[in-house]
Short mmCIF file of C-alpha atoms and ligand atoms in Angstrom, two decimals:
data_model
loop_
_atom_site.label_atom_id
_atom_site.label_comp_id
_atom_site.label_asym_id
_atom_site.label_seq_id
_atom_site.Cartn_x
_atom_site.Cartn_y
_atom_site.Cartn_z
CA MET A 1 30.81 -26.72 40.42
CA ARG A 2 31.71 -26.32 44.03
CA GLY A 3 33.74 -29.10 45.58
CA GLU A 4 34.25 -30.69 42.19
CA GLU A 5 38.04 -30.25 42.40
CA SER A 6 38.29 -31.30 38.77
CA ARG A 7 41.61 -32.05 37.14
CA GLY A 8 41.85 -28.59 35.76
CA THR A 9 40.88 -26.50 38.75
CA ILE A 10 43.49 -23.89 39.52
CA ASN A 11 43.36 -22.52 43.02
CA PRO A 12 45.31 -19.28 43.48
CA TRP A 13 45.46 -19.84 47.25
CA GLY A 14 46.48 -23.48 47.07
CA ASN A 15 50.03 -24.81 47.09
CA ASN A 16 51.31 -24.62 43.60
CA GLN A 17 53.27 -27.77 43.08
CA ALA A 18 54.94 -28.64 39.82
CA GLN A 19 52.03 -29.24 37.47
CA ASP A 20 51.41 -30.76 34.17
CA TYR A 21 51.59 -27.41 32.37
CA GLN A 22 50.75 -28.61 28.92
CA SER A 23 47.41 -30.13 29.80
CA ILE A 24 46.44 -27.13 31.97
CA PHE A 25 47.44 -24.78 29.15
CA SER A 26 45.34 -26.52 26.57
CA GLU A 27 42.39 -26.90 28.93
CA PHE A 28 42.32 -23.17 29.68
CA GLY A 29 43.36 -21.82 26.30
CA ILE A 30 46.81 -20.55 27.27
CA ASP A 31 49.21 -20.47 24.31
CA PRO A 32 52.75 -21.78 24.36
CA ILE A 33 55.23 -18.89 24.49
CA SER A 34 56.88 -20.05 21.27
CA THR A 35 53.92 -18.60 19.33
CA VAL A 36 55.05 -15.02 20.06
CA LEU A 37 58.71 -15.41 19.20
CA PRO A 38 58.33 -14.12 15.64
CA GLU A 39 56.94 -10.81 16.92
CA LEU A 40 59.67 -10.12 19.48
CA PRO A 41 62.68 -8.06 18.45
CA GLU A 42 64.85 -10.12 20.81
CA VAL A 43 64.25 -13.15 22.94
CA PRO A 44 64.31 -12.27 26.64
CA PRO A 45 66.45 -14.42 28.91
CA PHE A 46 63.43 -15.78 30.80
CA ILE A 47 62.01 -17.16 27.56
CA ARG A 48 65.36 -18.46 26.31
CA ARG A 49 65.83 -20.31 29.58
CA GLY A 50 62.42 -21.91 29.51
CA ILE A 51 61.22 -20.06 32.62
CA VAL A 52 58.30 -18.31 30.91
CA VAL A 53 56.38 -20.95 29.06
CA GLY A 54 52.89 -19.70 28.26
CA HIS A 55 50.88 -16.58 27.53
CA ARG A 56 47.55 -15.01 26.73
CA ASP A 57 47.61 -12.35 23.98
CA TYR A 58 51.24 -11.47 24.59
CA GLN A 59 51.71 -10.82 20.87
CA VAL A 60 49.96 -7.45 21.40
CA VAL A 61 52.67 -6.55 23.91
CA ALA A 62 55.45 -8.08 21.79
CA ARG A 63 54.42 -5.77 18.97
CA ALA A 64 54.47 -2.77 21.32
CA ILE A 65 58.00 -3.77 22.35
CA ARG A 66 59.06 -4.14 18.74
CA ASP A 67 57.41 -0.92 17.53
CA ARG A 68 58.28 1.05 20.65
CA THR A 69 54.70 2.02 21.32
CA PRO A 70 53.35 2.44 24.86
CA TYR A 71 52.45 -0.52 27.05
CA TYR A 72 52.32 -1.39 30.70
CA VAL A 73 53.85 -4.16 32.76
CA MET A 74 51.96 -4.79 35.97
CA THR A 75 52.08 -7.39 38.67
CA GLY A 76 51.50 -7.72 42.38
CA PHE A 77 53.03 -9.38 45.41
CA MET A 78 51.17 -10.64 48.42
CA PRO A 79 53.09 -9.58 51.56
CA SER A 80 52.36 -12.73 53.54
CA GLY A 81 56.01 -13.66 54.12
CA HIS A 82 59.56 -12.62 53.26
CA PRO A 83 60.39 -12.39 49.57
CA HIS A 84 62.76 -15.11 48.32
CA LEU A 85 64.51 -16.31 45.18
CA GLY A 86 61.22 -17.64 43.83
CA HIS A 87 59.94 -14.07 43.65
CA LEU A 88 63.01 -12.64 42.03
CA MET A 89 62.36 -14.13 38.62
CA VAL A 90 59.00 -12.45 38.14
CA MET A 91 60.64 -9.25 39.36
CA LYS A 92 63.36 -9.67 36.74
CA GLU A 93 60.65 -10.17 34.17
CA VAL A 94 59.06 -6.88 35.19
CA VAL A 95 62.40 -5.06 35.10
CA TRP A 96 63.20 -6.45 31.67
CA HIS A 97 59.92 -5.07 30.35
CA VAL A 98 60.54 -1.68 31.95
CA ARG A 99 63.91 -1.61 30.19
CA HIS A 100 62.16 -2.47 26.95
CA GLY A 101 59.66 0.36 26.88
CA GLY A 102 57.05 -0.77 29.41
CA THR A 103 55.66 1.53 32.06
CA GLY A 104 55.80 -0.35 35.35
CA TYR A 105 53.16 -0.83 38.05
CA ILE A 106 53.60 -2.92 41.18
CA ALA A 107 50.84 -3.64 43.66
CA ILE A 108 51.59 -4.75 47.19
CA ALA A 109 48.54 -6.91 47.85
CA ASP A 110 48.06 -6.08 51.49
CA ARG A 111 44.27 -6.35 51.23
CA GLU A 112 44.67 -9.87 49.94
CA ALA A 113 47.24 -10.85 52.60
CA HIS A 114 45.01 -9.44 55.33
CA ALA A 115 41.80 -10.99 53.99
CA VAL A 116 43.10 -14.39 52.90
CA ARG A 117 46.06 -15.02 55.21
CA GLY A 118 45.08 -12.91 58.23
CA ILE A 119 48.34 -10.92 58.16
CA SER A 120 48.20 -7.75 60.28
CA TRP A 121 48.47 -4.42 58.48
CA GLU A 122 51.69 -3.69 60.25
CA GLN A 123 53.24 -6.98 59.17
CA CYS A 124 51.97 -6.36 55.60
CA ARG A 125 53.90 -3.15 55.62
CA THR A 126 57.14 -4.75 56.84
CA TYR A 127 57.03 -7.54 54.24
CA GLY A 128 55.81 -5.13 51.58
CA GLU A 129 58.85 -2.91 52.06
CA GLU A 130 61.11 -5.93 51.59
CA TYR A 131 59.49 -6.78 48.30
CA LEU A 132 59.90 -3.22 47.14
CA ARG A 133 63.57 -3.17 48.15
CA CYS A 134 64.17 -6.32 46.12
CA LEU A 135 62.51 -4.73 43.13
CA TYR A 136 64.58 -1.59 43.36
CA ALA A 137 67.73 -3.64 43.92
CA LEU A 138 66.98 -5.28 40.57
CA GLY A 139 66.63 -1.89 38.89
CA TYR A 140 62.88 -1.43 38.88
CA GLU A 141 61.55 1.99 37.96
CA GLY A 142 57.87 2.86 37.98
CA THR A 143 54.79 3.12 40.15
CA THR A 144 54.33 1.10 43.33
CA TYR A 145 51.36 1.14 45.73
CA TYR A 146 49.73 -0.69 48.58
CA GLN A 147 46.23 -1.86 47.69
CA SER A 148 44.82 -0.52 50.96
CA GLU A 149 46.03 3.02 50.25
CA ASN A 150 45.13 3.51 46.63
CA HIS A 151 41.73 5.21 46.56
CA ALA A 152 41.41 5.39 42.78
CA LEU A 153 41.92 1.62 42.86
CA HIS A 154 39.04 1.15 45.26
CA GLY A 155 36.70 3.12 42.94
CA LEU A 156 37.78 1.01 40.00
CA ALA A 157 37.29 -2.20 41.99
CA PHE A 158 33.75 -1.12 42.79
CA GLU A 159 33.01 -0.37 39.16
CA ALA A 160 34.48 -3.74 38.16
CA SER A 161 32.30 -5.46 40.75
CA THR A 162 29.19 -4.30 38.88
CA LYS A 163 30.16 -6.90 36.22
CA VAL A 164 30.61 -9.93 38.49
CA ASN A 165 28.11 -12.06 40.38
CA PHE A 166 28.45 -14.77 42.96
CA SER A 167 27.80 -17.63 40.61
CA GLU A 168 30.77 -16.53 38.49
CA LEU A 169 32.97 -16.33 41.57
CA SER A 170 31.94 -19.78 42.66
CA ALA A 171 32.53 -21.18 39.20
CA ILE A 172 36.02 -19.67 38.97
CA TYR A 173 37.23 -19.95 42.55
CA GLY A 174 34.90 -22.47 44.17
CA PHE A 175 33.59 -19.77 46.50
CA GLY A 176 30.54 -20.82 48.52
CA PRO A 177 28.21 -19.63 51.25
CA ASP A 178 31.03 -19.70 53.81
CA THR A 179 33.45 -17.58 51.83
CA SER A 180 34.25 -14.32 53.53
CA LEU A 181 33.17 -11.20 51.72
CA SER A 182 36.68 -9.82 52.17
CA HIS A 183 38.03 -12.72 50.15
CA ALA A 184 35.74 -11.75 47.29
CA GLU A 185 36.84 -8.15 47.76
CA SER A 186 40.48 -9.10 47.50
CA VAL A 187 39.69 -10.80 44.18
CA ILE A 188 38.01 -7.72 42.75
CA THR A 189 40.90 -5.62 44.05
CA GLN A 190 43.28 -7.71 42.01
CA VAL A 191 41.06 -7.19 38.98
CA ALA A 192 41.38 -3.47 39.63
CA ASP A 193 45.18 -3.81 40.01
CA ILE A 194 45.39 -5.27 36.54
CA LEU A 195 43.22 -2.58 34.95
CA TYR A 196 44.59 0.28 37.02
CA PRO A 197 47.47 1.39 34.75
CA GLN A 198 45.01 1.99 31.91
CA VAL A 199 42.83 4.13 34.17
CA ASP A 200 45.81 5.96 35.58
CA LYS A 201 47.61 6.76 32.33
CA GLY A 202 45.18 5.83 29.51
CA PRO A 203 44.43 2.70 27.53
CA ALA A 204 47.39 0.62 26.28
CA PRO A 205 48.29 -3.06 26.15
CA THR A 206 49.27 -4.47 29.53
CA VAL A 207 51.30 -7.56 30.31
CA VAL A 208 50.82 -9.26 33.68
CA PRO A 209 53.68 -11.68 34.42
CA VAL A 210 52.47 -14.31 36.86
CA GLY A 211 52.62 -17.99 37.74
CA ILE A 212 49.94 -20.27 36.38
CA ASP A 213 48.18 -20.23 39.77
CA GLN A 214 47.10 -16.66 39.08
CA ASP A 215 45.38 -17.45 35.82
CA PRO A 216 41.86 -17.46 37.30
CA HIS A 217 42.31 -13.78 38.13
CA LEU A 218 43.42 -13.12 34.60
CA ARG A 219 40.40 -14.87 33.12
CA LEU A 220 38.07 -12.94 35.35
CA THR A 221 39.75 -9.61 34.61
CA ARG A 222 39.80 -10.17 30.86
CA GLY A 223 36.06 -10.83 30.96
CA ILE A 224 35.42 -7.72 33.03
CA ALA A 225 37.64 -5.54 30.84
CA HIS A 226 35.58 -6.65 27.89
CA LYS A 227 32.28 -6.06 29.66
CA LEU A 228 33.33 -2.56 30.66
CA ARG A 229 33.86 -1.56 27.04
CA MET A 230 31.20 0.50 25.28
CA PHE A 231 31.84 -1.07 21.90
CA THR A 232 32.96 -4.30 20.29
CA VAL A 233 35.01 -3.81 17.15
CA GLU A 234 35.27 -6.82 14.78
CA GLU A 235 36.45 -7.60 11.35
CA ARG A 236 33.64 -8.96 9.14
CA GLU A 237 33.53 -10.07 5.54
CA GLY A 238 34.67 -6.89 3.74
CA TYR A 239 33.96 -4.42 6.51
CA VAL A 240 34.55 -3.57 10.14
CA SER A 241 31.62 -3.77 12.51
CA VAL A 242 31.42 -1.48 15.55
CA ARG A 243 28.75 -2.80 17.85
CA SER A 244 27.47 -0.91 20.82
CA LYS A 245 27.24 -2.90 24.09
CA ASN A 246 26.21 -0.08 26.35
CA ALA A 247 27.34 3.04 24.55
CA PRO A 248 25.28 6.19 24.80
CA GLN A 249 23.55 7.18 21.55
CA GLU A 250 25.88 10.16 21.09
CA ALA A 251 28.90 7.88 21.13
CA VAL A 252 27.34 5.69 18.40
CA SER A 253 26.72 8.83 16.35
CA ALA A 254 30.28 9.99 16.95
CA VAL A 255 31.59 6.71 15.49
CA HIS A 256 29.35 7.18 12.48
CA ALA A 257 30.56 10.76 12.04
CA ALA A 258 34.23 9.77 12.43
CA PHE A 259 34.07 7.46 9.39
CA PRO A 260 32.50 9.21 6.39
CA GLY A 261 30.61 6.69 4.26
CA SER A 262 29.97 4.36 7.20
CA ARG A 263 26.46 3.03 7.75
CA LYS A 264 24.70 3.44 11.03
CA PHE A 265 22.11 0.87 12.15
CA GLU A 266 20.31 0.22 15.38
CA GLY A 267 23.16 -0.30 17.79
CA HIS A 268 25.93 -0.78 15.28
CA VAL A 269 27.96 1.02 12.65
CA ASP A 270 29.47 -0.73 9.62
CA ILE A 271 32.64 0.70 8.16
CA ARG A 272 34.11 -0.15 4.79
CA GLY A 273 37.55 0.49 3.44
CA ARG A 274 39.34 1.11 6.75
CA PRO A 275 41.78 -1.29 8.41
CA LEU A 276 40.68 -2.88 11.64
CA HIS A 277 43.44 -1.38 13.79
CA GLU A 278 42.64 2.13 12.67
CA VAL A 279 38.93 1.69 13.49
CA LYS A 280 39.80 0.14 16.85
CA GLU A 281 42.03 3.06 17.77
CA ARG A 282 39.51 5.74 16.77
CA VAL A 283 36.67 3.95 18.55
CA ARG A 284 38.78 3.85 21.72
CA GLU A 285 39.24 7.60 21.55
CA ILE A 286 35.52 8.12 21.08
CA GLU A 287 34.81 5.81 24.00
CA ARG A 288 37.14 7.82 26.25
CA GLU A 289 35.59 11.10 25.07
CA HIS A 290 32.28 9.72 26.25
CA GLY A 291 33.48 8.69 29.67
CA GLY A 292 34.25 5.03 28.90
CA TYR A 293 37.34 3.02 29.90
CA ALA A 294 38.26 1.77 26.43
CA PHE A 295 40.36 -0.98 27.96
CA TYR A 296 42.74 -3.17 26.07
CA THR A 297 42.09 -6.70 27.28
CA PRO A 298 45.12 -7.41 29.50
CA SER A 299 47.73 -9.97 28.38
CA SER A 300 49.65 -12.31 30.61
CA THR A 301 52.70 -14.52 30.69
CA TYR A 302 53.08 -17.66 32.79
CA HIS A 303 56.32 -18.78 34.35
CA ILE A 304 57.22 -22.11 35.88
CA PHE A 305 57.89 -22.25 39.59
CA MET A 306 61.36 -22.50 40.95
CA PRO A 307 61.51 -25.78 42.88
CA GLY A 308 62.70 -25.80 46.48
CA LEU A 309 66.21 -26.95 47.38
CA GLN A 310 64.79 -30.27 48.52
CA GLY A 311 62.52 -30.68 45.47
CA GLY A 312 58.87 -29.78 46.11
CA LYS A 313 57.74 -26.27 46.65
CA MET A 314 59.89 -23.25 47.41
CA SER A 315 58.02 -21.53 50.19
CA SER A 316 58.79 -19.34 53.19
CA SER A 317 56.80 -21.81 55.27
CA VAL A 318 59.43 -24.48 54.47
CA PRO A 319 62.79 -22.97 55.58
CA GLU A 320 64.91 -25.77 54.09
CA SER A 321 63.41 -25.08 50.67
CA LEU A 322 65.08 -21.70 50.24
CA PHE A 323 67.69 -19.20 51.31
CA SER A 324 66.45 -16.08 52.93
CA PHE A 325 68.14 -12.84 52.00
CA GLY A 326 69.57 -12.39 55.47
CA GLU A 327 70.80 -15.95 55.77
CA PRO A 328 74.35 -16.47 57.25
CA ASP A 329 76.94 -17.95 54.85
CA GLU A 330 77.37 -21.13 56.86
CA SER A 331 73.66 -21.90 56.81
CA ILE A 332 73.56 -21.31 53.04
CA ALA A 333 76.49 -23.72 52.69
CA LYS A 334 74.63 -26.36 54.62
CA LYS A 335 71.55 -26.02 52.45
CA VAL A 336 73.55 -26.27 49.26
CA ARG A 337 75.32 -29.40 50.58
CA ASN A 338 71.97 -30.97 51.40
CA ALA A 339 70.20 -29.91 48.23
CA LEU A 340 68.47 -32.44 46.05
CA THR A 341 70.42 -33.07 42.85
CA GLY A 342 69.95 -34.96 39.66
CA GLY A 343 73.03 -36.98 40.46
CA ARG A 344 73.39 -40.79 40.71
CA MET A 345 73.87 -43.03 43.72
CA THR A 346 77.63 -43.30 43.32
CA GLY A 347 80.35 -41.29 41.62
CA GLU A 348 81.18 -44.27 39.47
CA GLU A 349 77.61 -44.55 38.25
CA GLN A 350 77.49 -40.85 37.53
CA LYS A 351 80.63 -40.96 35.44
CA ARG A 352 79.08 -43.76 33.45
CA LEU A 353 75.49 -42.47 33.06
CA GLY A 354 75.85 -38.71 33.65
CA GLY A 355 73.57 -36.61 35.83
CA GLU A 356 70.15 -35.18 35.15
CA PRO A 357 70.47 -31.39 35.36
CA ASP A 358 66.88 -30.67 34.54
CA ARG A 359 65.78 -32.52 37.66
CA CYS A 360 68.43 -30.94 39.81
CA SER A 361 67.65 -28.05 42.19
CA VAL A 362 71.32 -27.02 42.13
CA PHE A 363 71.33 -26.75 38.34
CA LEU A 364 68.05 -24.84 38.42
CA LEU A 365 69.51 -22.33 40.89
CA ASN A 366 72.21 -21.69 38.31
CA LEU A 367 69.66 -21.50 35.52
CA PHE A 368 67.26 -19.14 37.27
CA HIS A 369 69.68 -16.80 38.99
CA LEU A 370 73.34 -17.49 39.14
CA VAL A 371 74.76 -17.99 35.68
CA GLU A 372 73.83 -15.22 33.29
CA ASP A 373 75.98 -16.35 30.42
CA ASP A 374 74.09 -18.84 28.22
CA GLN A 375 77.22 -20.57 27.07
CA GLU A 376 78.57 -21.08 30.55
CA LEU A 377 75.25 -22.58 31.60
CA GLU A 378 75.27 -24.91 28.61
CA GLU A 379 78.75 -26.06 29.55
CA ILE A 380 77.59 -26.96 33.03
CA ARG A 381 74.62 -28.84 31.66
CA LYS A 382 76.73 -30.76 29.19
CA ALA A 383 79.48 -31.59 31.70
CA CYS A 384 76.80 -32.89 34.07
CA GLN A 385 75.06 -34.98 31.42
CA GLU A 386 78.31 -36.46 30.20
CA GLY A 387 79.39 -37.40 33.69
CA CYS A 388 82.47 -35.17 33.64
CA LEU A 389 81.10 -32.96 36.42
CA LEU A 390 80.24 -34.58 39.73
CA CYS A 391 77.86 -33.17 42.31
CA GLY A 392 80.51 -32.38 44.95
CA PRO A 393 82.53 -29.96 42.86
CA CYS A 394 79.40 -28.69 41.14
CA LYS A 395 77.84 -27.78 44.48
CA LYS A 396 81.03 -26.18 45.59
CA ALA A 397 81.13 -23.94 42.55
CA THR A 398 77.42 -23.18 42.93
CA LEU A 399 77.89 -22.24 46.56
CA GLU A 400 80.54 -19.69 45.58
CA ARG A 401 78.07 -18.22 43.14
CA VAL A 402 75.27 -18.11 45.71
CA TRP A 403 77.52 -16.34 48.21
CA SER A 404 78.61 -13.73 45.76
CA PHE A 405 75.08 -13.27 44.39
CA PHE A 406 73.75 -12.77 47.89
CA SER A 407 76.41 -10.37 49.07
CA ASP A 408 75.93 -8.32 45.95
CA PHE A 409 72.17 -8.44 46.20
CA ARG A 410 72.12 -7.50 49.91
CA GLU A 411 74.29 -4.55 49.21
CA ARG A 412 71.93 -3.39 46.47
CA MET A 413 68.92 -3.91 48.77
CA ASP A 414 70.53 -1.75 51.43
CA THR A 415 71.16 1.04 48.98
CA ALA A 416 67.62 0.70 47.69
CA GLN A 417 66.33 1.05 51.23
CA THR A 418 67.75 4.51 51.54
CA GLY A 419 67.71 5.60 47.94
CA GLY A 420 64.65 3.91 46.51
CA GLY A 421 61.01 4.81 46.68
N1 LIG B 501 47.41 -12.60 44.11
C1 LIG B 501 48.79 -12.38 43.79
C2 LIG B 501 49.61 -13.41 44.62
O1 LIG B 501 49.11 -14.09 45.44
C3 LIG B 501 49.26 -11.02 44.08
C4 LIG B 501 48.61 -9.95 43.21
C5 LIG B 501 47.84 -8.95 43.67
C6 LIG B 501 48.74 -9.77 41.81
N2 LIG B 501 47.48 -8.12 42.64
C7 LIG B 501 48.01 -8.60 41.49
C8 LIG B 501 49.37 -10.49 40.79
C9 LIG B 501 47.92 -8.15 40.20
C10 LIG B 501 49.29 -10.02 39.48
C11 LIG B 501 48.55 -8.83 39.20
O2 LIG B 501 50.79 -13.51 44.46
FE1 LIG B 502 73.14 -31.25 39.61
FE2 LIG B 502 75.64 -30.46 39.31
FE3 LIG B 502 75.10 -32.91 40.23
FE4 LIG B 502 74.62 -32.28 37.68
S1 LIG B 502 76.62 -32.34 38.70
S2 LIG B 502 73.25 -33.35 39.04
S3 LIG B 502 74.00 -30.13 37.86
S4 LIG B 502 74.62 -31.01 41.22
#
């Protein structure tokens, strides 16, 4: 596997350029987000706007949102640079879920930043605080922690590591003989991040909003969550089968006793006349009573990446690609003026042919962050496509929005600094 760099390899530490999402999705078994729409009580803005495009098992979470039953929303940020607009959208996704019944968990991945990017602990702390202030500025409520300081997390990571070997890590990540052990540790720490809410507050569905580059971690975690279960519960022809994977004998007997009329065999119990979800729930309780984790396999959503102002990647290592939160107004203005648009060579040509908003970084700024009203955004799109709006005035209007967005956001970050935590 190693070195194969096949078409479909996803490297979480690589540079995530715009990708051919559809082919990656189908290769890795990620479903288009449209498949969960029927289960959601309302369509969140990030789905409506085409920002979140794929998922794994999100229907479980969608039902929890709809039925107002408990679930978690968990994600992490690596403090290897300043947060920027590209991070805000996943933060907004988290906040939306918290407002719609989810219990929030945020990991600051300082172990990962230290292991993979060589960032000092002190620097991790400084960047980490900035991420947290952004989150609070957006209205986040819930748990936050630094990986390095969460001892329960370390115990969980160790337990999870009993279910992974080196050949699996090399198949998923291309790790080889030269890979540092700390890199492998940061992977297993992320697995623990994702499972941590269920250990902290009990089993419930969990959604992990991430970019597609993080999918390898999700695949690994879902496998481990499954392996750490005592039982597998499955619908069979006319009955529900509860199979022991590594359950103690007393737990198997407890399942048998919990369902009068069930039949107990070597290592499995067959239950007739009970719906699958009821059996699943009861088996989870029994698993917990016998010291098991009873994990729900975590779900995930995948968002597209916000392109940089010059096209390409938005990254703190490319200053022209983004605005920093402390950026002076004049410097912001210059970046907006120089931004890559979907406009034509000449004004005359643009009036005739119209612009291409979907390829325009200025339009995407509006779409991701600046224009909340759907109708207003549609009007901009239409005016651009019909050639009634030209890039000069469009950039000017956008700049006004960026300025006011930033001054408002900075103010909220400052308040969060003193009031949040
Ligand atoms: N690896 C992620 C990144 O590079 C950060 C991260 C750490 C994370 N723990 C997580 C993401 C848990 C999702 C869930 O951005
Ligand atoms: Fe982009 Fe606006 Fe120009 Fe259209 S008019 S291409 S949206 S800058």
